Structures are given as structure tokens and as C-alpha cells.
Amino acid sequence: MSILLGVGVVTMVTILYMGKKGWQALHKVVGITPGVLTYQDPNAPLLLSAITWQKLDFNGQHLSSLSDSQLRQLQRIDKKAAAYHNDQQNLQEQGRISAVSEEQFVLHKLLYTRLPEMLASHYRLLGFKKGLLSVTNNAKASSTDDAKQAEASKLLQEALDNIERRLDILLETLETQSLQELRVMKNYLNSQN
């Protein structure tokens, strides 16, 4: 009886040990480290300190006045700008640089010059409002300031939408060009048969 009990304990320990090792191996194959992955709510407000920029560089102070949706849109714009830049670098490494189109030039100017300027202007306008509120408590001045702030936010949003739309069009054009190059190469290979 004690032999049977001993064999049962050893079997149970072996099964638990092998199960644990198998579970860890499964996680390793999938690329997950148990206990490290934490859930992040995608709808939680973004923290400025947690945002990393791939290609664009902004003054953190200017971003503090933006809404969460505007920050998320800026992140999307940054990811798209990084994808565009990487594509251009790959073409340059392959020695296939084409002349810069007007759309590319305008987009570059918007991304690296005008967008930071607009963010700075938006931030300054909100700074004026905060300064004015501490000086006067006039209801008329407050409503005028609210209207100016609403207009500034609307103008900034329109600019962000415009930049993102331009990026989307440019990335779509690059994708179409790559697809066309593949079609040409396929036709060339088929004609050699």
C-alpha cells in the first residue's frame, strides 16, 4: 500500500511538473511572458509622459492643451509619417529615388513646420485665456474667450484631419506604385516564357 501511495505521489508531482513546463513552453512559443503582460484600457486617456513619438517631435507643453482624441490622432499621424519615411529610406537604399512631388513637399512642410507652429499657437491662445480669467471675471470676456478657444480647437482639428488625409493619400499612392511595379515584373517574367 505504501508503494502504491509513493508511486501515486511521484506520478502526481511528475504530472504537475511536466504540465507547468509545457504551459511555460507554450507561452514561450507564442512569445508571451507569464505575469508580465498587463491589460491596458484602449479607452483610457493618454498620459503625455507615456506617449512616444516615432518620427515627429513636439514640445510636450504644447500637447498639454490637446484633447485625448487629438493626441490619439497625432499618434496616428506620427505612425503614418514614420511608415512613409521608412518607405522613402528603403527606396533610397535601393537607389530608386524619384523627384519630390509637390504633395510630398507640402506634406513635409505641414508635418515638420506648420503643425508644430499650430500647436504652439493653440497652446498660447489657451494660455491667454487662463491669464485673462485670473485678471477678470467678466462673463462677457469669458464667453468671448470660450468662442475663441472653440474656434482654435476647430481650426486645429481641421488641420489635423487635413494632414492625416494627405498622409493617407500619399501612402495609398506609394502602395499603388509598389503594386504596379509587381504587376510589371510579373508581366515581364510571363513574357520571358
Coordinates of N, CA, C and O in Angstrom, one line a residue, residues 77-187:
I77 N -0.9 60.1 -36.9 CA -0.2 60.9 -37.9 C 1.3 60.5 -37.8 O 2.0 60.3 -38.8
D78 N 1.8 60.4 -36.6 CA 3.2 60.1 -36.4 C 3.5 58.7 -36.9 O 4.6 58.5 -37.6
K79 N 2.6 57.7 -36.7 CA 2.9 56.4 -37.2 C 2.9 56.3 -38.7 O 3.7 55.7 -39.4
K80 N 1.9 57.1 -39.3 CA 1.9 57.1 -40.8 C 3.1 57.9 -41.3 O 3.6 57.5 -42.4
A81 N 3.5 58.9 -40.7 CA 4.7 59.7 -41.1 C 6.0 58.8 -41.0 O 6.8 58.8 -41.9
A82 N 6.0 57.9 -40.0 CA 7.2 57.0 -39.8 C 7.1 56.0 -40.9 O 8.2 55.6 -41.5
A83 N 5.9 55.5 -41.3 CA 5.8 54.5 -42.3 C 6.2 55.1 -43.7 O 7.0 54.4 -44.4
Y84 N 5.8 56.3 -43.9 CA 6.2 57.0 -45.2 C 7.7 57.2 -45.2 O 8.4 56.9 -46.2
H85 N 8.3 57.6 -44.1 CA 9.7 57.9 -44.0 C 10.5 56.6 -44.2 O 11.5 56.6 -44.9
N86 N 10.1 55.5 -43.6 CA 10.7 54.2 -43.8 C 10.7 53.7 -45.2 O 11.7 53.2 -45.7
D87 N 9.6 53.9 -45.9 CA 9.4 53.6 -47.3 C 10.4 54.4 -48.1 O 11.1 53.8 -49.0
Q88 N 10.5 55.7 -47.9 CA 11.4 56.5 -48.6 C 12.9 56.1 -48.4 O 13.7 56.1 -49.3
Q89 N 13.2 55.7 -47.1 CA 14.6 55.3 -46.8 C 14.9 54.0 -47.6 O 16.0 53.8 -48.1
N90 N 13.9 53.1 -47.6 CA 14.1 51.8 -48.4 C 14.3 52.1 -49.8 O 15.2 51.4 -50.4
L91 N 13.6 53.0 -50.4 CA 13.8 53.3 -51.8 C 15.2 54.0 -52.0 O 15.8 53.7 -53.0
Q92 N 15.6 54.8 -51.1 CA 16.9 55.4 -51.2 C 18.0 54.4 -51.1 O 19.0 54.4 -51.8
E93 N 17.9 53.4 -50.2 CA 18.9 52.3 -50.1 C 18.9 51.5 -51.3 O 20.0 51.0 -51.7
Q94 N 17.8 51.4 -52.0 CA 17.8 50.6 -53.3 C 18.2 51.4 -54.5 O 18.4 50.9 -55.6
G95 N 18.5 52.7 -54.2 CA 18.9 53.6 -55.3 C 17.8 54.0 -56.2 O 18.1 54.4 -57.4
R96 N 16.6 54.0 -55.8 CA 15.4 54.3 -56.6 C 14.7 55.5 -56.1 O 13.6 55.5 -55.8
I97 N 15.5 56.6 -56.0 CA 14.9 57.9 -55.6 C 14.3 58.6 -56.7 O 14.9 58.8 -57.8
S98 N 13.1 59.0 -56.6 CA 12.4 59.8 -57.6 C 12.4 61.3 -57.1 O 12.6 61.6 -56.0
A99 N 12.1 62.2 -58.0 CA 12.0 63.6 -57.7 C 10.8 63.8 -56.6 O 9.8 63.1 -56.7
V100 N 11.0 64.7 -55.8 CA 10.0 65.0 -54.7 C 8.8 65.7 -55.4 O 9.0 66.7 -56.1
S101 N 7.6 65.1 -55.2 CA 6.4 65.7 -55.8 C 6.0 66.9 -54.9 O 6.4 67.1 -53.8
E102 N 5.1 67.7 -55.5 CA 4.5 68.8 -54.8 C 3.8 68.3 -53.5 O 3.9 68.9 -52.5
E103 N 3.1 67.2 -53.6 CA 2.3 66.7 -52.5 C 3.3 66.3 -51.4 O 3.0 66.5 -50.2
Q104 N 4.4 65.7 -51.7 CA 5.4 65.3 -50.7 C 6.0 66.5 -50.1 O 6.2 66.5 -48.8
F105 N 6.3 67.5 -50.8 CA 6.9 68.7 -50.3 C 6.0 69.4 -49.3 O 6.3 69.8 -48.3
V106 N 4.7 69.6 -49.8 CA 3.7 70.2 -48.9 C 3.5 69.4 -47.6 O 3.4 70.0 -46.6
L107 N 3.4 68.1 -47.8 CA 3.2 67.3 -46.6 C 4.4 67.5 -45.6 O 4.2 67.6 -44.4
H108 N 5.6 67.4 -46.1 CA 6.8 67.6 -45.3 C 6.7 68.9 -44.6 O 7.0 69.0 -43.3
K109 N 6.4 70.0 -45.3 CA 6.3 71.3 -44.7 C 5.2 71.4 -43.6 O 5.4 71.9 -42.5
L110 N 4.0 70.7 -43.9 CA 3.0 70.7 -42.9 C 3.4 69.9 -41.6 O 3.1 70.4 -40.5
L111 N 4.0 68.8 -41.8 CA 4.4 67.9 -40.7 C 5.4 68.6 -39.8 O 5.3 68.5 -38.5
Y112 N 6.5 69.1 -40.4 CA 7.6 69.5 -39.6 C 7.7 71.0 -39.3 O 8.5 71.4 -38.5
T113 N 6.9 71.8 -40.0 CA 7.0 73.2 -39.7 C 5.6 73.7 -39.2 O 5.5 74.3 -38.2
R114 N 4.6 73.6 -40.1 CA 3.3 74.2 -39.7 C 2.6 73.5 -38.6 O 2.0 74.2 -37.8
L115 N 2.7 72.2 -38.5 CA 2.0 71.6 -37.3 C 2.5 72.0 -36.0 O 1.8 72.4 -35.1
P116 N 3.9 72.0 -35.8 CA 4.4 72.5 -34.5 C 4.0 74.0 -34.3 O 3.7 74.3 -33.1
E117 N 4.0 74.8 -35.3 CA 3.6 76.2 -35.2 C 2.1 76.3 -34.7 O 1.8 77.1 -33.9
M118 N 1.3 75.5 -35.3 CA -0.2 75.5 -35.0 C -0.4 75.0 -33.5 O -1.2 75.6 -32.8
L119 N 0.4 74.0 -33.1 CA 0.2 73.5 -31.7 C 0.7 74.6 -30.8 O 0.1 74.8 -29.7
A120 N 1.8 75.3 -31.1 CA 2.3 76.4 -30.3 C 1.2 77.5 -30.2 O 1.0 78.1 -29.1
S121 N 0.6 77.9 -31.3 CA -0.4 79.0 -31.3 C -1.6 78.6 -30.5 O -2.1 79.4 -29.7
H122 N -2.0 77.3 -30.7 CA -3.2 76.8 -29.9 C -2.8 76.9 -28.4 O -3.7 77.3 -27.6
Y123 N -1.7 76.5 -28.0 CA -1.3 76.5 -26.6 C -1.2 77.9 -26.1 O -1.7 78.2 -25.0
R124 N -0.6 78.8 -26.9 CA -0.6 80.2 -26.5 C -2.0 80.8 -26.3 O -2.2 81.6 -25.3
L125 N -2.9 80.5 -27.2 CA -4.3 81.0 -27.0 C -4.9 80.5 -25.7 O -5.5 81.3 -25.0
L126 N -4.7 79.3 -25.4 CA -5.2 78.8 -24.1 C -4.5 79.4 -22.9 O -5.1 79.6 -21.9
G127 N -3.3 79.7 -23.1 CA -2.5 80.4 -22.0 C -3.0 81.8 -21.8 O -3.2 82.3 -20.7
F128 N -3.4 82.5 -22.9 CA -4.0 83.8 -22.8 C -5.3 83.7 -22.0 O -5.6 84.6 -21.1
K129 N -6.1 82.7 -22.3 CA -7.4 82.6 -21.6 C -7.2 82.4 -20.1 O -7.9 83.0 -19.3
K130 N -6.3 81.5 -19.8 CA -6.0 81.3 -18.4 C -5.5 82.5 -17.7 O -5.9 82.8 -16.5
G131 N -4.7 83.3 -18.3 CA -4.2 84.6 -17.8 C -5.3 85.6 -17.6 O -5.4 86.3 -16.6
L132 N -6.2 85.6 -18.6 CA -7.3 86.6 -18.5 C -8.3 86.2 -17.5 O -8.9 87.1 -16.8
L133 N -8.5 84.9 -17.3 CA -9.5 84.5 -16.2 C -9.0 84.9 -14.8 O -9.9 85.3 -14.0
S134 N -7.7 84.9 -14.6 CA -7.3 85.3 -13.3 C -7.4 86.8 -13.1 O -7.5 87.3 -12.0
V135 N -7.3 87.6 -14.2 CA -7.4 89.1 -14.1 C -8.8 89.6 -14.0 O -9.1 90.4 -13.2
T136 N -9.7 89.0 -14.9 CA -11.1 89.5 -14.9 C -12.0 88.3 -14.7 O -11.7 87.2 -15.2
N137 N -13.1 88.6 -14.1 CA -14.2 87.5 -14.0 C -15.4 88.0 -14.8 O -16.5 87.6 -14.4
N138 N -15.2 88.8 -15.8 CA -16.3 89.3 -16.5 C -16.9 88.2 -17.4 O -16.2 87.5 -18.1
A139 N -18.2 88.0 -17.3 CA -18.9 87.0 -18.1 C -18.8 87.2 -19.6 O -18.7 86.2 -20.3
K140 N -18.9 88.4 -20.0 CA -18.8 88.7 -21.4 C -17.4 88.3 -22.0 O -17.3 87.7 -23.0
A141 N -16.4 88.7 -21.2 CA -15.0 88.3 -21.7 C -14.8 86.8 -21.7 O -14.1 86.2 -22.5
S142 N -15.4 86.1 -20.7 CA -15.3 84.7 -20.6 C -16.0 84.0 -21.8 O -15.4 83.1 -22.4
S143 N -17.2 84.5 -22.2 CA -17.8 83.9 -23.4 C -17.1 84.1 -24.6 O -17.0 83.3 -25.5
T144 N -16.5 85.3 -24.8 CA -15.6 85.6 -25.9 C -14.4 84.7 -26.0 O -14.1 84.2 -27.0
D145 N -13.8 84.5 -24.8 CA -12.7 83.6 -24.8 C -13.1 82.2 -25.1 O -12.3 81.5 -25.7
D146 N -14.2 81.8 -24.6 CA -14.7 80.4 -24.9 C -14.9 80.2 -26.4 O -14.6 79.2 -27.0
A147 N -15.4 81.3 -27.1 CA -15.7 81.2 -28.5 C -14.3 81.1 -29.2 O -14.2 80.4 -30.2
K148 N -13.4 81.9 -28.8 CA -12.0 81.9 -29.4 C -11.4 80.5 -29.2 O -10.8 80.0 -30.1
Q149 N -11.5 80.0 -28.0 CA -10.9 78.6 -27.8 C -11.6 77.6 -28.6 O -11.0 76.7 -29.2
A150 N -12.9 77.7 -28.7 CA -13.7 76.7 -29.6 C -13.2 76.8 -31.0 O -13.1 75.8 -31.7
E151 N -13.1 78.1 -31.5 CA -12.6 78.2 -32.9 C -11.2 77.7 -33.1 O -10.9 77.1 -34.1
A152 N -10.3 78.0 -32.1 CA -9.0 77.5 -32.2 C -8.9 76.0 -32.2 O -8.2 75.4 -33.0
S153 N -9.7 75.3 -31.4 CA -9.8 73.9 -31.4 C -10.3 73.3 -32.7 O -9.8 72.3 -33.2
K154 N -11.3 74.0 -33.2 CA -11.9 73.6 -34.5 C -10.9 73.7 -35.6 O -10.7 72.8 -36.5
L155 N -10.2 74.8 -35.7 CA -9.1 75.0 -36.7 C -8.0 74.0 -36.6 O -7.5 73.5 -37.6
L156 N -7.6 73.7 -35.4 CA -6.6 72.7 -35.2 C -7.0 71.4 -35.6 O -6.3 70.6 -36.3
Q157 N -8.3 71.0 -35.3 CA -8.8 69.7 -35.7 C -8.9 69.6 -37.2 O -8.6 68.6 -37.8
E158 N -9.3 70.7 -37.9 CA -9.4 70.7 -39.3 C -8.0 70.5 -39.9 O -7.8 69.7 -40.9
A159 N -7.0 71.1 -39.3 CA -5.6 70.9 -39.8 C -5.1 69.5 -39.6 O -4.5 68.9 -40.5
L160 N -5.4 68.9 -38.4 CA -5.0 67.5 -38.2 C -5.7 66.6 -39.2 O -5.1 65.7 -39.7
D161 N -7.0 66.8 -39.4 CA -7.7 66.0 -40.4 C -7.1 66.1 -41.8 O -7.0 65.1 -42.5
N162 N -6.8 67.3 -42.1 CA -6.2 67.6 -43.5 C -4.8 66.9 -43.6 O -4.6 66.2 -44.6
I163 N -4.0 67.0 -42.6 CA -2.7 66.3 -42.6 C -2.8 64.8 -42.7 O -2.2 64.2 -43.5
E164 N -3.7 64.3 -41.9 CA -3.9 62.8 -41.9 C -4.5 62.4 -43.2 O -4.1 61.3 -43.8
R165 N -5.4 63.1 -43.8 CA -5.9 62.8 -45.1 C -4.8 62.8 -46.2 O -4.7 61.9 -47.0
R166 N -4.0 63.8 -46.2 CA -2.9 63.9 -47.1 C -1.9 62.7 -46.9 O -1.4 62.2 -47.9
L167 N -1.6 62.4 -45.7 CA -0.8 61.2 -45.5 C -1.4 59.9 -46.0 O -0.7 59.1 -46.6
D168 N -2.7 59.8 -45.8 CA -3.4 58.6 -46.3 C -3.3 58.5 -47.8 O -3.0 57.4 -48.3
I169 N -3.5 59.6 -48.4 CA -3.4 59.7 -49.9 C -2.0 59.3 -50.4 O -1.9 58.5 -51.3
L170 N -1.0 59.9 -49.7 CA 0.3 59.6 -50.1 C 0.7 58.2 -49.9 O 1.4 57.5 -50.8
L171 N 0.3 57.6 -48.8 CA 0.6 56.2 -48.5 C -0.1 55.3 -49.5 O 0.4 54.3 -49.9
E172 N -1.3 55.6 -49.8 CA -2.1 54.9 -50.8 C -1.4 54.9 -52.2 O -1.4 53.9 -52.9
T173 N -0.9 56.1 -52.5 CA -0.2 56.3 -53.8 C 1.1 55.4 -53.8 O 1.3 54.7 -54.8
L174 N 1.8 55.4 -52.7 CA 3.0 54.5 -52.7 C 2.7 53.1 -52.7 O 3.4 52.3 -53.4
E175 N 1.6 52.7 -52.1 CA 1.1 51.3 -52.1 C 0.7 50.9 -53.6 O 1.1 49.8 -54.1
T176 N 0.0 51.8 -54.2 CA -0.4 51.5 -55.6 C 0.8 51.4 -56.5 O 0.8 50.6 -57.4
Q177 N 1.8 52.3 -56.3 CA 3.0 52.2 -57.1 C 3.8 50.9 -57.0 O 4.2 50.3 -57.9
S178 N 3.8 50.5 -55.7 CA 4.5 49.2 -55.4 C 3.8 48.0 -56.1 O 4.4 47.1 -56.7
L179 N 2.4 48.1 -56.0 CA 1.6 47.0 -56.6 C 1.8 47.1 -58.2 O 1.9 46.0 -58.8
Q180 N 1.9 48.3 -58.7 CA 2.1 48.4 -60.2 C 3.5 47.8 -60.6 O 3.6 47.2 -61.6
E181 N 4.5 48.1 -59.8 CA 5.8 47.6 -60.1 C 5.8 46.0 -60.0 O 6.4 45.4 -60.9
L182 N 5.1 45.5 -59.1 CA 4.9 44.0 -59.0 C 4.2 43.5 -60.3 O 4.6 42.4 -60.8
R183 N 3.2 44.2 -60.7 CA 2.5 43.7 -61.9 C 3.4 43.8 -63.1 O 3.4 42.9 -64.0
V184 N 4.2 44.8 -63.3 CA 5.1 45.0 -64.4 C 6.1 43.8 -64.4 O 6.4 43.2 -65.4
M185 N 6.6 43.5 -63.2 CA 7.6 42.5 -63.1 C 7.0 41.1 -63.4 O 7.6 40.3 -64.1
K186 N 5.8 40.9 -63.0 CA 5.1 39.6 -63.3 C 4.9 39.5 -64.8 O 5.1 38.5 -65.4
N187 N 4.4 40.6 -65.4 CA 4.2 40.6 -66.9 C 5.5 40.3 -67.6 O 5.6 39.6 -68.6

